[in-house]
Amino acid sequence: MTIAFAKTALPIIGAPMAGGTTTPELTEAVDRAGGFPFVAGGYLTDEALAPLIERMRETTPNFGVNLFVPNPVPVDREAFDDFVTALEPAAAERGITLDPEPVEDDDHFGAKLDWLTEHPVPLVSTTFNLPTAEAVDRLHAVGTQVVATVTSVPEARAAAEVGVDGLIVQGPRAGGHSGTADPTRNVEDRATAELVRDILAEVDLPVAAGGGVDGEAMVGDLLEAGASAVVVGTLLLRSDEAGTAPTHRAALASDEFADTQLTRAFTGRPARALVNDFVRKFDPVAVDAYPAVHHLTKEFRAAAKKADDPQNLHLWAGTGYRGARDGSAETIVKDLGSRFARE
């Protein structure tokens, strides 16, 4: 059976960027271009996700839905309290009172999985942890293909063992959260193409790959390495259809921000962002505590967004962010993938 993301005219996947960045308009533009669209299910309840899926279903019969798989990390309470103490003065300056109690959640995973087994979609991808064999079996039983995000060879092997149909290989240069199943590990820098080759040498599954994509040439490199499709996220952040905040859009094009870094400062889980004052100040005291830190800093980040303050906003960006440009996502996807159109 051909994996769903290999059935499109162009070998380009629009990354599922949660939190409102991947809008229905963005997924529709990716589809019009001939790419593979993903509905971003992270941070949503099943009730909020359902209409997005149904709208996608009206657009195309070939699409995916991405879910965050729960991956609780025991909170080191002393380290968490120290982080709260460090953040309190900056929060107080903005009139924000921090809740010192760690907040946990499972991102409504069970309810969304139930909904997807009752309303099947072509493909479900997972990130933040590997799906269980039981979850894979439930989706397979209703005709849904399952792919897992992996960031290392051991994760790829483990994903194959639970019966997934394919892999999303995420290199460490990708923007936003790392999909690693071990968020406490040190994510070492390496080229995504090298990681793809290493994984394909060990696991016989279809692969899509992303991380650090800065243009057409890298799309070619990843396809040559063995990927069936290339995932692009950062390159779509400035597109007309993306839900990217104006502050974030401006920062991606600004000479003020000259580097990216993997940091746990914003959410307690490694994520690549443009280096700003928040990263410089709080990364040295950041803790492994997702989603507790995510909830702790949520109001702070919302205030930065409202105040048009790029120095304290989570400016997610992969290393290829200089390649992001304005314009329709349809045009951007076509420019990236047309040379590699499937016959």
mmCIF file of C-alpha atoms in Angstrom:
data_model
loop_
_atom_site.group_PDB
_atom_site.id
_atom_site.type_symbol
_atom_site.label_atom_id
_atom_site.label_comp_id
_atom_site.label_asym_id
_atom_site.label_seq_id
_atom_site.Cartn_x
_atom_site.Cartn_y
_atom_site.Cartn_z
ATOM 1 C CA MET A 1 0.000 0.000 0.000
ATOM 2 C CA THR A 2 1.379 3.414 -0.963
ATOM 3 C CA ILE A 3 1.772 5.815 1.933
ATOM 4 C CA ALA A 4 -0.628 8.753 1.630
ATOM 5 C CA PHE A 5 2.033 11.459 1.465
ATOM 6 C CA ALA A 6 3.583 9.771 -1.606
ATOM 7 C CA LYS A 7 0.376 10.098 -3.634
ATOM 8 C CA THR A 8 0.512 13.848 -4.214
ATOM 9 C CA ALA A 9 1.667 15.578 -7.405
ATOM 10 C CA LEU A 10 4.513 17.304 -5.586
ATOM 11 C CA PRO A 11 6.701 15.728 -2.880
ATOM 12 C CA ILE A 12 6.069 18.570 -0.424
ATOM 13 C CA ILE A 13 4.263 18.306 2.924
ATOM 14 C CA GLY A 14 2.929 21.349 4.743
ATOM 15 C CA ALA A 15 4.027 20.876 8.353
ATOM 16 C CA PRO A 16 1.255 20.736 10.970
ATOM 17 C CA MET A 17 2.135 23.838 13.017
ATOM 18 C CA ALA A 18 -0.078 23.865 16.101
ATOM 19 C CA GLY A 19 -1.403 26.879 17.942
ATOM 20 C CA GLY A 20 -3.159 28.479 14.984
ATOM 21 C CA THR A 21 -0.227 28.786 12.570
ATOM 22 C CA THR A 22 -1.496 26.059 10.229
ATOM 23 C CA THR A 23 -4.845 27.508 9.243
ATOM 24 C CA PRO A 24 -7.506 25.938 7.003
ATOM 25 C CA GLU A 25 -6.494 28.444 4.354
ATOM 26 C CA LEU A 26 -2.884 27.237 4.574
ATOM 27 C CA THR A 27 -3.780 23.569 4.239
ATOM 28 C CA GLU A 28 -6.019 24.380 1.268
ATOM 29 C CA ALA A 29 -3.199 26.316 -0.416
ATOM 30 C CA VAL A 30 -0.791 23.409 0.079
ATOM 31 C CA ASP A 31 -3.362 21.086 -1.491
ATOM 32 C CA ARG A 32 -3.951 23.405 -4.465
ATOM 33 C CA ALA A 33 -0.220 23.431 -5.112
ATOM 34 C CA GLY A 34 -0.163 19.641 -5.281
ATOM 35 C CA GLY A 35 1.392 19.072 -1.868
ATOM 36 C CA PHE A 36 0.214 17.031 1.104
ATOM 37 C CA PRO A 37 -1.710 19.026 3.736
ATOM 38 C CA PHE A 38 -1.771 18.303 7.466
ATOM 39 C CA VAL A 39 -4.373 19.445 9.969
ATOM 40 C CA ALA A 40 -2.590 20.424 13.185
ATOM 41 C CA GLY A 41 -4.352 18.751 16.098
ATOM 42 C CA GLY A 42 -2.052 19.903 18.893
ATOM 43 C CA TYR A 43 -3.524 22.065 21.703
ATOM 44 C CA LEU A 44 -7.080 21.373 20.498
ATOM 45 C CA THR A 45 -9.949 19.412 21.998
ATOM 46 C CA ASP A 46 -11.681 16.842 19.837
ATOM 47 C CA GLU A 47 -14.629 19.260 19.516
ATOM 48 C CA ALA A 48 -12.347 22.024 18.193
ATOM 49 C CA LEU A 49 -10.432 19.687 15.890
ATOM 50 C CA ALA A 50 -13.493 18.083 14.282
ATOM 51 C CA PRO A 51 -14.620 21.036 12.105
ATOM 52 C CA LEU A 52 -11.066 21.579 10.853
ATOM 53 C CA ILE A 53 -10.928 17.958 9.711
ATOM 54 C CA GLU A 54 -14.352 18.113 8.113
ATOM 55 C CA ARG A 55 -13.371 21.265 6.205
ATOM 56 C CA MET A 56 -10.198 19.507 5.023
ATOM 57 C CA ARG A 57 -12.260 16.505 3.961
ATOM 58 C CA GLU A 58 -14.321 18.793 1.728
ATOM 59 C CA THR A 59 -11.117 20.053 0.095
ATOM 60 C CA THR A 60 -9.249 16.821 -0.641
ATOM 61 C CA PRO A 61 -9.530 13.080 -0.016
ATOM 62 C CA ASN A 62 -5.793 12.855 0.747
ATOM 63 C CA PHE A 63 -4.604 14.564 3.924
ATOM 64 C CA GLY A 64 -3.229 13.911 7.393
ATOM 65 C CA VAL A 65 -4.002 14.850 10.996
ATOM 66 C CA ASN A 66 -1.215 15.362 13.522
ATOM 67 C CA LEU A 67 -1.581 14.520 17.210
ATOM 68 C CA PHE A 68 0.586 15.155 20.266
ATOM 69 C CA VAL A 69 1.105 11.863 22.120
ATOM 70 C CA PRO A 70 1.302 12.277 25.898
ATOM 71 C CA ASN A 71 4.824 12.029 27.252
ATOM 72 C CA PRO A 72 4.845 13.130 30.882
ATOM 73 C CA VAL A 73 8.259 14.010 32.286
ATOM 74 C CA PRO A 74 8.477 13.959 36.099
ATOM 75 C CA VAL A 75 8.855 17.558 37.236
ATOM 76 C CA ASP A 76 11.929 18.323 39.316
ATOM 77 C CA ARG A 77 10.048 20.548 41.738
ATOM 78 C CA GLU A 78 13.119 22.361 43.023
ATOM 79 C CA ALA A 79 14.327 23.188 39.517
ATOM 80 C CA PHE A 80 10.802 24.197 38.471
ATOM 81 C CA ASP A 81 10.451 26.481 41.489
ATOM 82 C CA ASP A 82 13.812 28.073 40.665
ATOM 83 C CA PHE A 83 12.593 28.748 37.124
ATOM 84 C CA VAL A 84 9.397 30.327 38.464
ATOM 85 C CA THR A 85 11.464 32.551 40.758
ATOM 86 C CA ALA A 86 13.684 33.632 37.867
ATOM 87 C CA LEU A 87 10.669 34.488 35.684
ATOM 88 C CA GLU A 88 8.626 36.305 38.344
ATOM 89 C CA PRO A 89 10.275 39.768 38.055
ATOM 90 C CA ALA A 90 9.779 39.895 34.281
ATOM 91 C CA ALA A 91 6.192 38.711 34.688
ATOM 92 C CA ALA A 92 5.477 41.279 37.399
ATOM 93 C CA GLU A 93 6.710 44.062 35.107
ATOM 94 C CA ARG A 94 3.915 43.056 32.732
ATOM 95 C CA GLY A 95 1.277 42.738 35.435
ATOM 96 C CA ILE A 96 1.272 38.939 35.276
ATOM 97 C CA THR A 97 1.018 36.738 38.363
ATOM 98 C CA LEU A 98 2.523 33.304 37.754
ATOM 99 C CA ASP A 99 0.873 30.147 39.056
ATOM 100 C CA PRO A 100 3.698 28.331 40.867
ATOM 101 C CA GLU A 101 1.922 24.948 40.698
ATOM 102 C CA PRO A 102 2.923 22.757 37.721
ATOM 103 C CA VAL A 103 -0.009 22.096 35.362
ATOM 104 C CA GLU A 104 -0.146 18.806 33.502
ATOM 105 C CA ASP A 105 -2.384 17.608 30.667
ATOM 106 C CA ASP A 106 -2.534 14.920 27.972
ATOM 107 C CA ASP A 107 -3.629 17.284 25.173
ATOM 108 C CA HIS A 108 -6.967 15.436 24.988
ATOM 109 C CA PHE A 109 -5.213 12.617 23.153
ATOM 110 C CA GLY A 110 -7.667 9.884 24.127
ATOM 111 C CA ALA A 111 -10.723 11.872 23.066
ATOM 112 C CA LYS A 112 -9.137 12.815 19.739
ATOM 113 C CA LEU A 113 -8.122 9.217 19.081
ATOM 114 C CA ASP A 114 -11.690 8.103 19.817
ATOM 115 C CA TRP A 115 -13.065 10.715 17.395
ATOM 116 C CA LEU A 116 -10.634 9.665 14.669
ATOM 117 C CA THR A 117 -11.639 6.017 14.986
ATOM 118 C CA GLU A 118 -15.291 7.060 14.619
ATOM 119 C CA HIS A 119 -14.565 9.497 11.743
ATOM 120 C CA PRO A 120 -11.584 7.942 9.909
ATOM 121 C CA VAL A 121 -9.072 10.043 7.991
ATOM 122 C CA PRO A 122 -6.469 8.848 5.470
ATOM 123 C CA LEU A 123 -3.434 9.317 7.716
ATOM 124 C CA VAL A 124 -2.596 10.213 11.309
ATOM 125 C CA SER A 125 0.857 11.335 12.364
ATOM 126 C CA THR A 126 2.141 11.502 15.911
ATOM 127 C CA THR A 127 4.751 13.598 17.638
ATOM 128 C CA PHE A 128 6.231 14.174 21.139
ATOM 129 C CA ASN A 129 6.118 10.422 21.742
ATOM 130 C CA LEU A 130 5.644 7.197 19.796
ATOM 131 C CA PRO A 131 2.137 5.805 19.573
ATOM 132 C CA THR A 132 1.356 2.571 21.363
ATOM 133 C CA ALA A 133 0.758 -0.576 19.346
ATOM 134 C CA GLU A 134 -2.840 -0.473 20.595
ATOM 135 C CA ALA A 135 -3.365 3.051 19.203
ATOM 136 C CA VAL A 136 -1.833 2.011 15.873
ATOM 137 C CA ASP A 137 -4.071 -1.067 15.727
ATOM 138 C CA ARG A 138 -7.192 1.015 16.440
ATOM 139 C CA LEU A 139 -6.405 3.373 13.587
ATOM 140 C CA HIS A 140 -5.493 0.540 11.227
ATOM 141 C CA ALA A 141 -8.818 -1.120 12.025
ATOM 142 C CA VAL A 142 -10.669 1.823 10.471
ATOM 143 C CA GLY A 143 -8.374 2.077 7.443
ATOM 144 C CA THR A 144 -6.148 4.927 8.643
ATOM 145 C CA GLN A 145 -2.423 4.882 7.967
ATOM 146 C CA VAL A 146 -0.155 5.865 10.866
ATOM 147 C CA VAL A 147 3.197 7.618 10.708
ATOM 148 C CA ALA A 148 5.396 8.557 13.653
ATOM 149 C CA THR A 149 7.745 11.490 14.024
ATOM 150 C CA VAL A 150 11.236 10.251 14.851
ATOM 151 C CA THR A 151 14.487 12.076 15.529
ATOM 152 C CA SER A 152 16.974 9.212 15.823
ATOM 153 C CA VAL A 153 17.673 5.678 14.632
ATOM 154 C CA PRO A 154 16.538 4.088 17.931
ATOM 155 C CA GLU A 155 13.237 5.968 17.736
ATOM 156 C CA ALA A 156 12.769 4.791 14.150
ATOM 157 C CA ARG A 157 13.341 1.176 15.171
ATOM 158 C CA ALA A 158 10.899 1.509 18.072
ATOM 159 C CA ALA A 159 8.281 3.072 15.788
ATOM 160 C CA ALA A 160 8.619 0.194 13.329
ATOM 161 C CA GLU A 161 8.115 -2.278 16.170
ATOM 162 C CA VAL A 162 4.698 -0.813 17.073
ATOM 163 C CA GLY A 163 3.564 -1.232 13.471
ATOM 164 C CA VAL A 164 3.498 2.266 11.961
ATOM 165 C CA ASP A 165 3.228 2.589 8.177
ATOM 166 C CA GLY A 166 5.836 5.307 7.750
ATOM 167 C CA LEU A 167 8.065 7.843 9.446
ATOM 168 C CA ILE A 168 8.440 11.593 9.592
ATOM 169 C CA VAL A 169 12.167 12.071 10.108
ATOM 170 C CA GLN A 170 12.677 15.391 11.859
ATOM 171 C CA GLY A 171 16.200 16.725 11.818
ATOM 172 C CA PRO A 172 17.479 18.843 14.716
ATOM 173 C CA ARG A 173 17.497 22.009 12.596
ATOM 174 C CA ALA A 174 13.697 22.089 12.353
ATOM 175 C CA GLY A 175 11.819 25.026 13.794
ATOM 176 C CA GLY A 176 9.479 24.719 16.746
ATOM 177 C CA HIS A 177 9.285 21.724 19.033
ATOM 178 C CA SER A 178 11.463 18.700 18.571
ATOM 179 C CA GLY A 179 9.312 15.604 18.203
ATOM 180 C CA THR A 180 11.754 13.463 20.160
ATOM 181 C CA ALA A 181 10.264 10.784 22.385
ATOM 182 C CA ASP A 182 12.921 11.669 24.982
ATOM 183 C CA PRO A 183 12.639 15.426 25.558
ATOM 184 C CA THR A 184 15.311 15.286 28.256
ATOM 185 C CA ARG A 185 18.052 14.219 25.870
ATOM 186 C CA ASN A 186 20.603 16.488 24.281
ATOM 187 C CA VAL A 187 19.519 16.869 20.644
ATOM 188 C CA GLU A 188 22.799 16.879 18.756
ATOM 189 C CA ASP A 189 23.148 18.960 15.608
ATOM 190 C CA ARG A 190 23.433 17.103 12.313
ATOM 191 C CA ALA A 191 22.238 17.349 8.732
ATOM 192 C CA THR A 192 18.762 15.966 8.127
ATOM 193 C CA ALA A 193 19.903 14.103 4.987
ATOM 194 C CA GLU A 194 22.463 12.174 7.041
ATOM 195 C CA LEU A 195 19.795 11.209 9.571
ATOM 196 C CA VAL A 196 17.501 10.019 6.767
ATOM 197 C CA ARG A 197 20.235 7.786 5.332
ATOM 198 C CA ASP A 198 21.040 6.320 8.750
ATOM 199 C CA ILE A 199 17.385 5.544 9.448
ATOM 200 C CA LEU A 200 16.726 4.015 6.026
ATOM 201 C CA ALA A 201 19.738 1.761 6.526
ATOM 202 C CA GLU A 202 17.982 0.315 9.588
ATOM 203 C CA VAL A 203 14.245 0.571 8.920
ATOM 204 C CA ASP A 204 12.337 -0.420 5.782
ATOM 205 C CA LEU A 205 9.493 2.119 5.866
ATOM 206 C CA PRO A 206 8.468 5.088 3.704
ATOM 207 C CA VAL A 207 10.012 8.291 5.008
ATOM 208 C CA ALA A 208 9.194 11.976 4.825
ATOM 209 C CA ALA A 209 11.841 14.335 6.119
ATOM 210 C CA GLY A 210 12.203 17.910 7.294
ATOM 211 C CA GLY A 211 14.389 20.166 9.362
ATOM 212 C CA GLY A 212 16.459 23.111 8.200
ATOM 213 C CA VAL A 213 14.909 23.210 4.715
ATOM 214 C CA ASP A 214 15.927 26.532 3.194
ATOM 215 C CA GLY A 215 14.965 26.105 -0.454
ATOM 216 C CA GLU A 216 14.656 23.926 -3.536
ATOM 217 C CA ALA A 217 18.225 22.595 -3.366
ATOM 218 C CA MET A 218 17.693 21.058 0.046
ATOM 219 C CA VAL A 219 14.414 19.529 -1.096
ATOM 220 C CA GLY A 220 16.478 17.759 -3.744
ATOM 221 C CA ASP A 221 19.076 16.666 -1.198
ATOM 222 C CA LEU A 222 16.460 15.063 1.053
ATOM 223 C CA LEU A 223 14.743 13.303 -1.836
ATOM 224 C CA GLU A 224 18.124 12.026 -3.028
ATOM 225 C CA ALA A 225 18.803 10.731 0.499
ATOM 226 C CA GLY A 226 15.709 8.534 0.183
ATOM 227 C CA ALA A 227 12.812 10.605 1.487
ATOM 228 C CA SER A 228 9.519 10.244 -0.387
ATOM 229 C CA ALA A 229 8.486 13.775 0.558
ATOM 230 C CA VAL A 230 9.902 16.838 2.281
ATOM 231 C CA VAL A 231 8.213 18.586 5.202
ATOM 232 C CA VAL A 232 8.280 22.381 5.171
ATOM 233 C CA GLY A 233 7.121 24.570 8.035
ATOM 234 C CA THR A 234 9.390 27.553 8.582
ATOM 235 C CA LEU A 235 9.330 28.380 4.862
ATOM 236 C CA LEU A 236 5.545 28.824 5.115
ATOM 237 C CA LEU A 237 5.520 31.073 8.192
ATOM 238 C CA ARG A 238 5.464 34.300 6.192
ATOM 239 C CA SER A 239 2.956 33.041 3.622
ATOM 240 C CA ASP A 240 -0.326 34.887 3.168
ATOM 241 C CA GLU A 241 -2.378 31.987 4.524
ATOM 242 C CA ALA A 242 -0.358 31.189 7.668
ATOM 243 C CA GLY A 243 -1.684 32.255 11.050
ATOM 244 C CA THR A 244 1.732 33.543 12.103
ATOM 245 C CA ALA A 245 1.570 36.562 14.428
ATOM 246 C CA PRO A 246 2.666 39.872 12.835
ATOM 247 C CA THR A 247 5.448 40.183 15.438
ATOM 248 C CA HIS A 248 6.771 36.758 14.478
ATOM 249 C CA ARG A 249 6.536 37.514 10.752
ATOM 250 C CA ALA A 250 8.516 40.714 11.157
ATOM 251 C CA ALA A 251 11.200 39.025 13.244
ATOM 252 C CA LEU A 252 11.778 36.363 10.580
ATOM 253 C CA ALA A 253 12.653 39.104 8.095
ATOM 254 C CA SER A 254 14.556 41.338 10.525
ATOM 255 C CA ASP A 255 18.332 41.691 10.691
ATOM 256 C CA GLU A 256 17.882 42.061 14.465
ATOM 257 C CA PHE A 257 17.609 38.279 14.777
ATOM 258 C CA ALA A 258 20.627 36.519 13.362
ATOM 259 C CA ASP A 259 20.537 33.029 14.853
ATOM 260 C CA THR A 260 18.345 30.173 16.054
ATOM 261 C CA GLN A 261 18.743 27.922 19.063
ATOM 262 C CA LEU A 262 17.145 24.864 20.594
ATOM 263 C CA THR A 263 15.750 26.008 23.931
ATOM 264 C CA ARG A 264 13.514 24.677 26.697
ATOM 265 C CA ALA A 265 12.905 28.178 28.072
ATOM 266 C CA PHE A 266 9.451 28.713 26.571
ATOM 267 C CA THR A 267 7.767 25.345 27.145
ATOM 268 C CA GLY A 268 10.074 22.953 28.995
ATOM 269 C CA ARG A 269 10.611 20.915 25.835
ATOM 270 C CA PRO A 270 13.397 21.463 23.265
ATOM 271 C CA ALA A 271 12.199 23.783 20.510
ATOM 272 C CA ARG A 272 14.129 25.831 17.967
ATOM 273 C CA ALA A 273 13.492 29.569 17.983
ATOM 274 C CA LEU A 274 15.127 32.799 16.951
ATOM 275 C CA VAL A 275 17.487 33.867 19.719
ATOM 276 C CA ASN A 276 15.967 36.814 21.581
ATOM 277 C CA ASP A 277 16.273 38.313 25.065
ATOM 278 C CA PHE A 278 13.985 35.685 26.605
ATOM 279 C CA VAL A 279 16.128 32.841 25.268
ATOM 280 C CA ARG A 280 19.358 34.505 26.373
ATOM 281 C CA LYS A 281 18.063 35.170 29.870
ATOM 282 C CA PHE A 282 16.022 32.078 30.669
ATOM 283 C CA ASP A 283 17.542 29.223 28.675
ATOM 284 C CA PRO A 284 20.413 28.858 31.211
ATOM 285 C CA VAL A 285 17.852 28.118 33.957
ATOM 286 C CA ALA A 286 15.290 26.252 31.818
ATOM 287 C CA VAL A 287 13.964 22.905 33.009
ATOM 288 C CA ASP A 288 12.684 19.688 31.405
ATOM 289 C CA ALA A 289 9.030 20.072 32.307
ATOM 290 C CA TYR A 290 6.605 20.003 29.389
ATOM 291 C CA PRO A 291 3.757 20.877 29.499
ATOM 292 C CA ALA A 292 4.204 22.503 32.925
ATOM 293 C CA VAL A 293 6.499 25.253 31.612
ATOM 294 C CA HIS A 294 4.284 25.702 28.551
ATOM 295 C CA HIS A 295 1.366 26.505 30.853
ATOM 296 C CA LEU A 296 3.538 28.625 33.156
ATOM 297 C CA THR A 297 4.728 30.940 30.369
ATOM 298 C CA LYS A 298 1.526 30.971 28.295
ATOM 299 C CA GLU A 299 0.178 34.248 29.681
ATOM 300 C CA PHE A 300 3.633 35.847 29.505
ATOM 301 C CA ARG A 301 3.959 34.925 25.842
ATOM 302 C CA ALA A 302 0.428 36.110 25.100
ATOM 303 C CA ALA A 303 1.292 39.482 26.639
ATOM 304 C CA ALA A 304 4.418 39.743 24.483
ATOM 305 C CA LYS A 305 2.357 38.987 21.381
ATOM 306 C CA LYS A 306 -0.231 41.616 22.304
ATOM 307 C CA ALA A 307 2.494 44.204 23.000
ATOM 308 C CA ASP A 308 4.314 43.462 19.719
ATOM 309 C CA ASP A 309 7.380 42.504 21.766
ATOM 310 C CA PRO A 310 9.605 40.123 19.768
ATOM 311 C CA GLN A 311 12.202 39.937 22.523
ATOM 312 C CA ASN A 312 9.873 37.952 24.782
ATOM 313 C CA LEU A 313 7.839 35.983 22.250
ATOM 314 C CA HIS A 314 8.476 32.385 21.183
ATOM 315 C CA LEU A 315 9.741 33.034 17.657
ATOM 316 C CA TRP A 316 9.784 29.451 16.364
ATOM 317 C CA ALA A 317 12.118 29.107 13.382
ATOM 318 C CA GLY A 318 14.266 26.459 11.741
ATOM 319 C CA THR A 319 17.764 27.191 10.548
ATOM 320 C CA GLY A 320 16.427 27.817 7.036
ATOM 321 C CA TYR A 321 14.320 30.790 8.162
ATOM 322 C CA ARG A 322 16.097 33.240 5.863
ATOM 323 C CA GLY A 323 14.449 31.384 2.993
ATOM 324 C CA ALA A 324 10.949 32.231 4.262
ATOM 325 C CA ARG A 325 9.190 34.806 2.103
ATOM 326 C CA ASP A 326 5.919 36.595 1.622
ATOM 327 C CA GLY A 327 3.329 35.443 -0.883
ATOM 328 C CA SER A 328 0.847 32.656 -1.349
ATOM 329 C CA ALA A 329 1.704 29.293 0.141
ATOM 330 C CA GLU A 330 0.522 27.770 -3.134
ATOM 331 C CA THR A 331 3.290 29.572 -5.008
ATOM 332 C CA ILE A 332 5.885 28.783 -2.344
ATOM 333 C CA VAL A 333 5.094 25.059 -2.444
ATOM 334 C CA LYS A 334 5.124 24.985 -6.244
ATOM 335 C CA ASP A 335 8.471 26.776 -6.347
ATOM 336 C CA LEU A 336 9.933 24.260 -3.893
ATOM 337 C CA GLY A 337 8.554 21.115 -5.482
ATOM 338 C CA SER A 338 7.746 21.563 -9.149
ATOM 339 C CA ARG A 339 11.147 20.380 -10.343
ATOM 340 C CA PHE A 340 10.566 17.129 -8.470
ATOM 341 C CA ALA A 341 6.967 16.530 -9.580
ATOM 342 C CA ARG A 342 5.937 12.894 -9.530
ATOM 343 C CA GLU A 343 5.393 11.269 -12.912
#
